[in-house]
mmCIF file of C-alpha atoms and ligand atoms in Angstrom:
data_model
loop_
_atom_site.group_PDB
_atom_site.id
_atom_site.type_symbol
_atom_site.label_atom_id
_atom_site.label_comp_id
_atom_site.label_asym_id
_atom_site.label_seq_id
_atom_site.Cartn_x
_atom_site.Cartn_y
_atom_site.Cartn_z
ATOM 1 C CA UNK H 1 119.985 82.058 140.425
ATOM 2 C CA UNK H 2 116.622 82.544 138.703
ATOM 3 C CA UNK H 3 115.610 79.732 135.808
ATOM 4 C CA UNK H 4 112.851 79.349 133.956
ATOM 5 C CA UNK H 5 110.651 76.011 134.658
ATOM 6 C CA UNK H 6 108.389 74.127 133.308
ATOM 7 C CA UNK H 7 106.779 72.267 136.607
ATOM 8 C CA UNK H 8 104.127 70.242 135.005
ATOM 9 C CA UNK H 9 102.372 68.899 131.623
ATOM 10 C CA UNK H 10 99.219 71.076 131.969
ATOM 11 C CA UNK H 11 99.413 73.911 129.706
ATOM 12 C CA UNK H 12 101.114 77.159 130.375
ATOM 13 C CA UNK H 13 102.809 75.648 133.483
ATOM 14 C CA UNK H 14 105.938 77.723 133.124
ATOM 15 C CA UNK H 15 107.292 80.311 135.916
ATOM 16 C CA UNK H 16 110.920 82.009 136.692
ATOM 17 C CA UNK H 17 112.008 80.103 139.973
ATOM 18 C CA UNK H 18 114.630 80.863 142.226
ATOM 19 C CA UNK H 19 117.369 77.909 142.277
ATOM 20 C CA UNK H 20 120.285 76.843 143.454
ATOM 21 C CA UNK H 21 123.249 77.239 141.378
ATOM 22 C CA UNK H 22 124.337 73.688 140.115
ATOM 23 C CA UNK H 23 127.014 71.547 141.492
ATOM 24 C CA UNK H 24 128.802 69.863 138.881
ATOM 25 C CA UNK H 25 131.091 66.493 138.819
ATOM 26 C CA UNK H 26 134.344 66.220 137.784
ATOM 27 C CA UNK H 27 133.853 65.696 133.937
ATOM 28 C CA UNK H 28 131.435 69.085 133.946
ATOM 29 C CA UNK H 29 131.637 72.333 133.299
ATOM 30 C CA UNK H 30 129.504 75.469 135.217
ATOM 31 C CA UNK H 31 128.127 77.530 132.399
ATOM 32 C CA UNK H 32 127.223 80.669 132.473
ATOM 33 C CA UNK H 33 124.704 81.339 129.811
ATOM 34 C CA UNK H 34 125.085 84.201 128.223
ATOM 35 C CA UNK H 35 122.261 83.568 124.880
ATOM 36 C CA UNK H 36 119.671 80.792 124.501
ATOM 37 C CA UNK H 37 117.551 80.518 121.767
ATOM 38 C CA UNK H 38 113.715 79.751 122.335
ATOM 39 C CA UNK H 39 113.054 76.407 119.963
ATOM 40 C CA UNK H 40 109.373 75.599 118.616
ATOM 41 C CA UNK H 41 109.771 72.637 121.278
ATOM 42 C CA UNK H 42 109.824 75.365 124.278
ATOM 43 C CA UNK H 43 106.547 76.522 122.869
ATOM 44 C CA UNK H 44 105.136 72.770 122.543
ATOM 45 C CA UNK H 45 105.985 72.375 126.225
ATOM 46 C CA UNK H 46 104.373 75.974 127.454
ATOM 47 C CA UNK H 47 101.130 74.982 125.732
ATOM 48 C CA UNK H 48 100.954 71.640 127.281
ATOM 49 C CA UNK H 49 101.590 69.396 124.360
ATOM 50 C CA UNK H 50 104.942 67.877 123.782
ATOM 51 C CA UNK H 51 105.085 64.501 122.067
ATOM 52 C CA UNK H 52 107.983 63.301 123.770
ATOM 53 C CA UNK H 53 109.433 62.334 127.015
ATOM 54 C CA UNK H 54 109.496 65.283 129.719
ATOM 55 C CA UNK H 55 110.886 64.784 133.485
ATOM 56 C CA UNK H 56 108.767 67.848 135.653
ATOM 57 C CA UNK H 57 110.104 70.488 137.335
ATOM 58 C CA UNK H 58 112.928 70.852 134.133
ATOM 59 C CA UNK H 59 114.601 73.978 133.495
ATOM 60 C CA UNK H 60 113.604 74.774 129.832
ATOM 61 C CA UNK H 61 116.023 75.523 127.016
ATOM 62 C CA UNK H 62 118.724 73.367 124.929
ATOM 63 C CA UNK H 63 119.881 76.235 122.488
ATOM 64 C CA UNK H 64 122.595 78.303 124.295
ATOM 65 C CA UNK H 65 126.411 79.752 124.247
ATOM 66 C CA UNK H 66 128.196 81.024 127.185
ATOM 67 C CA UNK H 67 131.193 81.571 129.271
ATOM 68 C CA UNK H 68 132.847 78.914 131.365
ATOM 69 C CA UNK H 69 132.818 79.806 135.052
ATOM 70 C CA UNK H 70 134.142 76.606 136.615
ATOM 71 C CA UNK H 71 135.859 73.620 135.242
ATOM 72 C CA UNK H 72 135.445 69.911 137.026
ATOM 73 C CA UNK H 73 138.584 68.594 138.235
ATOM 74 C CA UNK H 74 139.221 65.951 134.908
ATOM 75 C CA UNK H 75 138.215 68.691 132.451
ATOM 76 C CA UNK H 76 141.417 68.160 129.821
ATOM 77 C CA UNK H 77 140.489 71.188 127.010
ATOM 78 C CA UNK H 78 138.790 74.081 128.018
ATOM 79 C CA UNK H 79 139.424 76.894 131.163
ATOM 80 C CA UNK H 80 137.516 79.270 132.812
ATOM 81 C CA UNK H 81 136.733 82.434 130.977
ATOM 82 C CA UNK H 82 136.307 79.701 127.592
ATOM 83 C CA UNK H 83 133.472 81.127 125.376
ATOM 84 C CA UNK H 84 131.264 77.887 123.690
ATOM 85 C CA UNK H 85 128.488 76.340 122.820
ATOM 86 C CA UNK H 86 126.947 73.364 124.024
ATOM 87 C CA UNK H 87 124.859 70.051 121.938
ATOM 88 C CA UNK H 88 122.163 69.053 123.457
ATOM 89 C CA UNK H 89 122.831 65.105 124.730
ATOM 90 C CA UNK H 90 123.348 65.928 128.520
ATOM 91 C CA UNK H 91 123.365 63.012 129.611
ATOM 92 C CA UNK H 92 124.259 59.367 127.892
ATOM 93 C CA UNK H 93 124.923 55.895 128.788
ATOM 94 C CA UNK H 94 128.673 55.212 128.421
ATOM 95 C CA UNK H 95 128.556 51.477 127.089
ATOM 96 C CA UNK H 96 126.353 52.495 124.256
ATOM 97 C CA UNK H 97 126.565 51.354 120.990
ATOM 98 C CA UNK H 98 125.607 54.316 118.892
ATOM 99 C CA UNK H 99 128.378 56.667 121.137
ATOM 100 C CA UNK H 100 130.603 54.167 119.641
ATOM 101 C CA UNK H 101 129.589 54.816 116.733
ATOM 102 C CA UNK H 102 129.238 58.599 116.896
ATOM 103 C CA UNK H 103 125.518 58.641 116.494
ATOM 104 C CA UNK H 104 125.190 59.701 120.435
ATOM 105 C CA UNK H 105 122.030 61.274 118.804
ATOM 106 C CA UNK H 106 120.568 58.326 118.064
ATOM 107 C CA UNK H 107 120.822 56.908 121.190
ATOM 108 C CA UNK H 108 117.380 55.733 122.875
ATOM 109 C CA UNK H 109 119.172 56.451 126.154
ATOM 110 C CA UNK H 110 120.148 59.923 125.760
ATOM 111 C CA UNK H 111 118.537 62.411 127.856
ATOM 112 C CA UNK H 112 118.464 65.940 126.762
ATOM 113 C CA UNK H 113 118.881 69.547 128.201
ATOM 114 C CA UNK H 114 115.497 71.254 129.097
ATOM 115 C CA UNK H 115 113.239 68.562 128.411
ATOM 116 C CA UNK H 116 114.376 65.684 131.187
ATOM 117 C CA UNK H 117 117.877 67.303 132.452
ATOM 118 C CA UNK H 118 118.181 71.317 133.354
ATOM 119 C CA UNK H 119 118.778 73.216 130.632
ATOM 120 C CA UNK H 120 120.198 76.962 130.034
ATOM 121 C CA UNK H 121 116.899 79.434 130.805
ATOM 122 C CA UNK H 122 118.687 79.898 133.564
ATOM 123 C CA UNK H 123 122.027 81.752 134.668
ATOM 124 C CA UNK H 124 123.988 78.926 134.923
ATOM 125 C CA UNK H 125 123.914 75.537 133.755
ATOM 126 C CA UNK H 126 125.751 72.217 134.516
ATOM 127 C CA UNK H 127 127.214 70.802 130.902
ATOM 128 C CA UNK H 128 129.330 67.524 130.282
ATOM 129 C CA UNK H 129 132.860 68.584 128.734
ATOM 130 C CA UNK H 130 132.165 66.244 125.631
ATOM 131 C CA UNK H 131 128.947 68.661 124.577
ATOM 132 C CA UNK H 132 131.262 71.620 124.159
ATOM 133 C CA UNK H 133 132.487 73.533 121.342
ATOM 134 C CA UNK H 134 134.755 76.444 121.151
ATOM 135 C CA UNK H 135 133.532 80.075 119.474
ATOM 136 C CA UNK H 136 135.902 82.061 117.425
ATOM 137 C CA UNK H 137 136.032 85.187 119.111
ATOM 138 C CA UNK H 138 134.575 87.257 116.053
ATOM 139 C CA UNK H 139 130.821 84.918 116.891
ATOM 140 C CA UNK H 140 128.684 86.716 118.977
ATOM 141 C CA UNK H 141 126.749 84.691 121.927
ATOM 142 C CA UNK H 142 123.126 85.498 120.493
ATOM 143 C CA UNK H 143 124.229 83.790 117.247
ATOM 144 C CA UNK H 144 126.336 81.059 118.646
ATOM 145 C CA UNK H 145 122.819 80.215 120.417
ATOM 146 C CA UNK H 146 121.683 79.166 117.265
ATOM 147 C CA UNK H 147 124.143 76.819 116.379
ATOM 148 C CA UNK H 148 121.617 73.947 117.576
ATOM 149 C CA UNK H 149 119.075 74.420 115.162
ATOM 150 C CA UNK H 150 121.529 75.187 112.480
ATOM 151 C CA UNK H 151 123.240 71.892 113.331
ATOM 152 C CA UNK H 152 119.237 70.394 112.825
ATOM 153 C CA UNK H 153 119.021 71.974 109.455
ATOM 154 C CA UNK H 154 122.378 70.719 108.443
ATOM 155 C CA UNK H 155 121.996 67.210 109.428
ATOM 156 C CA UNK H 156 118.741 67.104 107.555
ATOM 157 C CA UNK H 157 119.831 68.583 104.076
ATOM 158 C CA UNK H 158 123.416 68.163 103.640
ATOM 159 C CA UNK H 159 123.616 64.619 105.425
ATOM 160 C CA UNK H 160 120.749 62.950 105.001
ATOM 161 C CA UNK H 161 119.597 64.411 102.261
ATOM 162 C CA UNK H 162 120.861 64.330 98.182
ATOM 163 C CA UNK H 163 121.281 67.593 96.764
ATOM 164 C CA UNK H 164 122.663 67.834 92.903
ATOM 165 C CA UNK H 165 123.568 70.684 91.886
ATOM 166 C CA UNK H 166 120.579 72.673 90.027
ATOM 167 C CA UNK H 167 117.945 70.136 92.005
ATOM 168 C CA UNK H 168 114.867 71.659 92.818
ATOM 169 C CA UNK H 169 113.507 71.275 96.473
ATOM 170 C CA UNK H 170 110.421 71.676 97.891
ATOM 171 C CA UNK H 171 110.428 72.434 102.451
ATOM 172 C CA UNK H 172 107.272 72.511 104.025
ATOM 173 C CA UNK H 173 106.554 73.951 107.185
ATOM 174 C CA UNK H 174 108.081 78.158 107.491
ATOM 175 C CA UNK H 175 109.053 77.699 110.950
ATOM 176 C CA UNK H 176 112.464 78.355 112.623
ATOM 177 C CA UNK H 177 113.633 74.626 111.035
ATOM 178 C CA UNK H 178 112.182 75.053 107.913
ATOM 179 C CA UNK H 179 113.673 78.423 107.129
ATOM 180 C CA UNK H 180 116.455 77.104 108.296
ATOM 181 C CA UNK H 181 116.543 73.944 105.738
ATOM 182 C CA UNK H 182 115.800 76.351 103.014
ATOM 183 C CA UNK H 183 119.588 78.343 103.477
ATOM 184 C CA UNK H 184 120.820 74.906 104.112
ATOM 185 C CA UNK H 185 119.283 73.917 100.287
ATOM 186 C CA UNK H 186 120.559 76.882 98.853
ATOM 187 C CA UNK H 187 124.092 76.388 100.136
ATOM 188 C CA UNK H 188 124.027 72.555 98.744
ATOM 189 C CA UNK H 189 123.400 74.075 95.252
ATOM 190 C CA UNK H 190 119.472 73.642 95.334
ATOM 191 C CA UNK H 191 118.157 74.670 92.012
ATOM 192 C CA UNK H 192 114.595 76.210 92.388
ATOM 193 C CA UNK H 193 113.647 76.675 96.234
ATOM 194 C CA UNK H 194 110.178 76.371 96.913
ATOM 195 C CA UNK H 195 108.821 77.472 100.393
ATOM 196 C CA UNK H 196 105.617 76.099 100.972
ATOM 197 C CA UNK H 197 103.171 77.346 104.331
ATOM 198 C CA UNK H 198 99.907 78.340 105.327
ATOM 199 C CA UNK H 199 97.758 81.384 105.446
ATOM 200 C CA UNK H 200 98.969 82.253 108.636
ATOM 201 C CA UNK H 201 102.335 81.740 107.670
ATOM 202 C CA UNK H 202 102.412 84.704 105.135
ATOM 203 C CA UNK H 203 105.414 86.782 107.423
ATOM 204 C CA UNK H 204 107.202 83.785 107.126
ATOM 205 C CA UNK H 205 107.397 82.931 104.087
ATOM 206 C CA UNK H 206 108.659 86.859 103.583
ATOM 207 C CA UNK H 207 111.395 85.921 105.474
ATOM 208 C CA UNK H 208 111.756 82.490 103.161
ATOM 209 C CA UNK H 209 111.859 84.852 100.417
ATOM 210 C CA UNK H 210 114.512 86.753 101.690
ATOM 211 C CA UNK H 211 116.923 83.610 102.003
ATOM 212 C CA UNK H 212 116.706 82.982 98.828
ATOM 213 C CA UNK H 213 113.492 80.949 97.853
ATOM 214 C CA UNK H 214 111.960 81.672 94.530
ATOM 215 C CA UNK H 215 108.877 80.946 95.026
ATOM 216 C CA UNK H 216 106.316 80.967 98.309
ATOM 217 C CA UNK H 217 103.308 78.918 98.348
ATOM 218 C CA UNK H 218 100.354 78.801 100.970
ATOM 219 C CA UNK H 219 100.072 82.634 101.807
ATOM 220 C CA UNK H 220 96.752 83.136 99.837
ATOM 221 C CA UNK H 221 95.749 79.567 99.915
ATOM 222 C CA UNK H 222 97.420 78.529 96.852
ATOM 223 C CA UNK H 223 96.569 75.016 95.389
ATOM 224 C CA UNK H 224 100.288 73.695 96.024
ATOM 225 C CA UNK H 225 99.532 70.510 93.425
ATOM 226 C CA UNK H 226 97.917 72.588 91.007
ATOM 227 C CA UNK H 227 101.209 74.664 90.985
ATOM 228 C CA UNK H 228 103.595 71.901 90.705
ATOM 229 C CA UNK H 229 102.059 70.297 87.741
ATOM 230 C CA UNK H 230 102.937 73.505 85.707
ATOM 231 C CA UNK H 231 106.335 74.106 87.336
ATOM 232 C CA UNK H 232 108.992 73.098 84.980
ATOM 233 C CA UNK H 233 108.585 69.394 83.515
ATOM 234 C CA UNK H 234 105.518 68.959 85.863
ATOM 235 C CA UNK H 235 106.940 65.832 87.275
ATOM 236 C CA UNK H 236 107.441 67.275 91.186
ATOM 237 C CA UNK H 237 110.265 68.353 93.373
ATOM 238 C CA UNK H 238 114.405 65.875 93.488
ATOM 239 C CA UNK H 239 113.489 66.701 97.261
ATOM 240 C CA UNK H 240 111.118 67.939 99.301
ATOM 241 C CA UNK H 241 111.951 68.834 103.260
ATOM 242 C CA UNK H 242 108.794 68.138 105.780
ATOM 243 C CA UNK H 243 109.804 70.716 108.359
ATOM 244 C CA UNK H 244 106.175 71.001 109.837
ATOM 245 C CA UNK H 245 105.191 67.303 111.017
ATOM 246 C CA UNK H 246 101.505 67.342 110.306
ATOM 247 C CA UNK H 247 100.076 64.033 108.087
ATOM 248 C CA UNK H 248 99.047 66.237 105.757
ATOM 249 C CA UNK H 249 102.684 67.214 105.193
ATOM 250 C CA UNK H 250 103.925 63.979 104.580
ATOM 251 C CA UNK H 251 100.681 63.495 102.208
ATOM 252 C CA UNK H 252 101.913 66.694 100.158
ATOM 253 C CA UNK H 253 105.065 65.373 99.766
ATOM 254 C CA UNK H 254 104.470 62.660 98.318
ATOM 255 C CA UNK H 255 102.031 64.149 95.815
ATOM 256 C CA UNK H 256 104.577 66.775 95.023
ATOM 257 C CA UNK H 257 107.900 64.523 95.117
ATOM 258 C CA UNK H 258 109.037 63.458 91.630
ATOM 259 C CA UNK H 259 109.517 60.304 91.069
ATOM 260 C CA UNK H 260 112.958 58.393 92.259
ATOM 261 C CA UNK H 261 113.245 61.501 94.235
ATOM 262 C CA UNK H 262 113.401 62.052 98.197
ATOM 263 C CA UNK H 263 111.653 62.812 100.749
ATOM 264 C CA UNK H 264 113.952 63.877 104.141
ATOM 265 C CA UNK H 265 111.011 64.474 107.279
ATOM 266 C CA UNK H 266 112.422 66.194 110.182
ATOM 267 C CA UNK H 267 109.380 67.556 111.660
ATOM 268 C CA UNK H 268 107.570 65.868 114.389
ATOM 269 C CA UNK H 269 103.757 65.006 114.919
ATOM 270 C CA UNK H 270 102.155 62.694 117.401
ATOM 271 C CA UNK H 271 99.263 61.200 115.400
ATOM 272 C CA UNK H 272 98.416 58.523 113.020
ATOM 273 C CA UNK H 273 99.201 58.907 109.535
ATOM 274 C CA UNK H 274 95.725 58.140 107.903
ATOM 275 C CA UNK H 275 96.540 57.986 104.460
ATOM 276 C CA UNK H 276 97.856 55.769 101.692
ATOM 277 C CA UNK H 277 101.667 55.187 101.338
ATOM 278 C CA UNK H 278 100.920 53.867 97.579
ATOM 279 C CA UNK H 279 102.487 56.574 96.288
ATOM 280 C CA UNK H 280 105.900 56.193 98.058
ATOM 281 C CA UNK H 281 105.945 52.607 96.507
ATOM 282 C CA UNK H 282 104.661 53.947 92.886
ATOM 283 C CA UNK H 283 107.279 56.517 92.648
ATOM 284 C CA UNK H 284 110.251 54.923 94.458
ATOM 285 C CA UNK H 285 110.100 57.491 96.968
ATOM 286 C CA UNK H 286 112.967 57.442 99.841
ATOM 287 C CA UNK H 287 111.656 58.313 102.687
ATOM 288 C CA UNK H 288 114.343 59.359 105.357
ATOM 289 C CA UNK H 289 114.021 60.460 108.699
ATOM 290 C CA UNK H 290 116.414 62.814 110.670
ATOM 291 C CA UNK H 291 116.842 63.454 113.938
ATOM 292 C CA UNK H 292 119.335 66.335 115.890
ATOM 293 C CA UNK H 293 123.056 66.248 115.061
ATOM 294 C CA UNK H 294 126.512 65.239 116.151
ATOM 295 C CA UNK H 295 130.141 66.561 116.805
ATOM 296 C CA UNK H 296 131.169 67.216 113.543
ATOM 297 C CA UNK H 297 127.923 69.010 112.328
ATOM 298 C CA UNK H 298 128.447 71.135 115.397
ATOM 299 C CA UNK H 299 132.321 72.043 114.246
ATOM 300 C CA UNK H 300 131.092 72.681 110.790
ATOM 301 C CA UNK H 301 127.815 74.954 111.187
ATOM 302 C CA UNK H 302 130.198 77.076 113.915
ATOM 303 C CA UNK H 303 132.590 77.557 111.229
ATOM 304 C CA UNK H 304 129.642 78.110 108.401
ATOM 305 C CA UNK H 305 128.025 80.741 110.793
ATOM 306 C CA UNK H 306 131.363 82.441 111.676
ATOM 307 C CA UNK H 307 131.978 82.842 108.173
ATOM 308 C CA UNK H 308 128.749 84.409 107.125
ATOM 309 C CA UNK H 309 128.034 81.585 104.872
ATOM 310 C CA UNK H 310 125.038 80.826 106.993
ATOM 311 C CA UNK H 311 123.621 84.047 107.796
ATOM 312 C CA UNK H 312 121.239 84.421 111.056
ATOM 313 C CA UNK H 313 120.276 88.207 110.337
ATOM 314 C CA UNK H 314 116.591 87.402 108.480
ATOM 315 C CA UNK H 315 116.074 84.687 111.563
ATOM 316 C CA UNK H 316 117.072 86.057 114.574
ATOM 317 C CA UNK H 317 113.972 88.233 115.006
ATOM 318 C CA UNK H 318 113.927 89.374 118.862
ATOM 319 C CA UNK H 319 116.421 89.219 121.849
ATOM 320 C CA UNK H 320 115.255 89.381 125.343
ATOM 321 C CA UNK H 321 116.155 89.114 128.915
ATOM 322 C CA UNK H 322 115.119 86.056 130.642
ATOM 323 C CA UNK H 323 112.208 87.811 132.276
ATOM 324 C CA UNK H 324 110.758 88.905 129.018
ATOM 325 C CA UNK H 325 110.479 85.222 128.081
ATOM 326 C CA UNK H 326 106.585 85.203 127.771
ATOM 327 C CA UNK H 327 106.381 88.042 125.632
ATOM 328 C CA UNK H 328 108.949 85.715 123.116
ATOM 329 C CA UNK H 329 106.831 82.764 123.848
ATOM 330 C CA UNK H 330 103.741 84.179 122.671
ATOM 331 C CA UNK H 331 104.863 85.702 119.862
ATOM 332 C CA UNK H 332 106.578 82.803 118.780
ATOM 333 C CA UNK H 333 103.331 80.528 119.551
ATOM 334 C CA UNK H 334 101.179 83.105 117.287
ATOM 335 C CA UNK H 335 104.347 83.095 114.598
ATOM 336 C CA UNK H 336 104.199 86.769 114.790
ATOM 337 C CA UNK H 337 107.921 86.358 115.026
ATOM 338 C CA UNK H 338 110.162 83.269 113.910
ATOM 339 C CA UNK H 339 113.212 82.811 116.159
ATOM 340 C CA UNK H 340 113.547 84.700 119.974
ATOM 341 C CA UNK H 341 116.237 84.661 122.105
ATOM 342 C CA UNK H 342 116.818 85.182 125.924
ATOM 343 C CA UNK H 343 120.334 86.793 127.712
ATOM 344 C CA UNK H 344 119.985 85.587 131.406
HETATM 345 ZN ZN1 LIG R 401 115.366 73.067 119.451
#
């Protein structure tokens, strides 16, 4: 089969490889992949800088649907010809603590697809029997790919964040997560939905616009503080959503977060913070983290996405085959386009 690997931490050490088709054990299924989304975490990897923990060679990609092709000999509740989706903990330890718990997600332990075990650029894929989920037959593949960063989104606002209805929210960061957290907002009843970017970011916050923000800030170098002060009461945002990871993110937020309000940070970024956190203790700030998702976000974005509650259209911006994949890397590394994905 071909697959798409990264081989090594320098940047742009990505190729299509020919490999052998997986064996799998008897808990496993053999996947084969028909959609797989390209995340912002890909791109991180092509360009040589991912903050986190990468095993070379790896077969990139951890958003993907598919049909099953083979079933291991103890797989109880799904059959060849089964079309699913997969999470992303591929492998975790079985005494632990937090898979008691059913925070798997939270596990130090857990190793995840494309990023330290194979993942689904490829045309088949190896995939634990616990990871799966069943698609109703009216959900196409290219969509179901999505499901991961849906389940992302959905962990973030409507878990651990508060939403009241008519509260006004603030994300940061236009990216595939962000815009993601915005339709998230708006389905928790968000009041006002402010999208808030960067000159660069001006096609995506179109696209924020289109999912129902109100307002877009950062396209023609706004002053985002300036614009709070005279927004309503002036006191700031119930919640504001870092989606883009940067210190200077976090340091917005808290400028712009009202007081006794949240803030819920979900994107990543490797360096210090350099800056005061005064103003989390002045305004009784909560300050939550949130990180990927678990079984039963995965059963209810499926069933949000299959609905149309969540729609994809305004996201899902270009579909490929898997040896297109640099022309969807690129133009997802330049943001010319927010959300690619690849049919292997
Ligand atoms: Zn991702």
């Amino acid at each position: 089969m071909t697959g798409l690997v990264n081989f090594a931490k320098e940047p742009y050490s990505v190729q299509l490889r020919e490999l052998l088709v997986p064996g799998i054990g008897e808990e496993d299924v053999l996947l084969a992949v028909q959609a797989v989304g390209v995340c912002g975490s890909d791109i991180h990897m092509y360009a040589g800088t991912p903050s986190w923990h990468v095993k070379y060679p790896v077969v990139l990609g951890h958003e993907f649907s598919g049909v099953i092709a083979k079933v291991g000999a103890r797989v109880r509740s799904f059959k060849e010809g089964d079309r699913v989706a997969s999470e992303t903990a591929a492998v975790l330890p079985p005494d632990s603590v937090y898979l008691r718990r059913g925070l798997y997600n939270l596990e130090p332990k857990r190793l995840g697809f494309g990023g330290e075990v194979d993942g689904a650029m490829a045309q088949f894929v190896k995939v634990p029997e616990r990871c799966l989920h069943r698609l109703p037959g009216s959900l196409s593949f290219e969509k179901a790919a999505l499901t991961e960063p849906c389940c992302v989104a959905y962990n973030a606002v409507c878990v651990n964040s508060h939403i009241g209805a008519g509260d006004s929210v603030a994300v940061i960061g236009p990216g595939p997560i962000g815009l993601l957290c915005a339709i998230m907002a708006r389905l928790s009843g968000a009041g006002h939905l402010v999208v808030i970017g960067v000159a660069a970011d001006a096609g995506r916050l179109k696209i924020a616009r289109q999912i129902g923000a109100q307002t877009t800030l950062g396209a023609h170098n706004e002053d985002v503080a300036d614009w709070v002060r005279n927004f309503r009461d002036g006191y700031g945002f119930d919640l504001v959503i870092d989606a883009a990871g940067v210190s200077a993110s976090l340091k917005l937020a808290l400028d712009i977060v009202r007081p006794a309000g949240q803030i819920t940070k979900v994107g990543w970024g490797p360096q210090p913070f350099n800056a005061s956190l005064d103003l989390l203790v002045k305004k009784a700030v909560t300050l939550q983290g949130s990180f990927s998702h678990n079984w039963p976000v995965w059963e209810m974005v499926i069933s949000l996405i299959a609905s149309g509650k969540i729609d994809l259209d305004p996201i899902l911006s270009r579909l490929a085959p898997l040896d297109g994949w640099r022309e969807i890397f690129d133009a997802m590394h330049s943001g010319e386009i927010v959300k690619g994905v690849l049919k292997p």
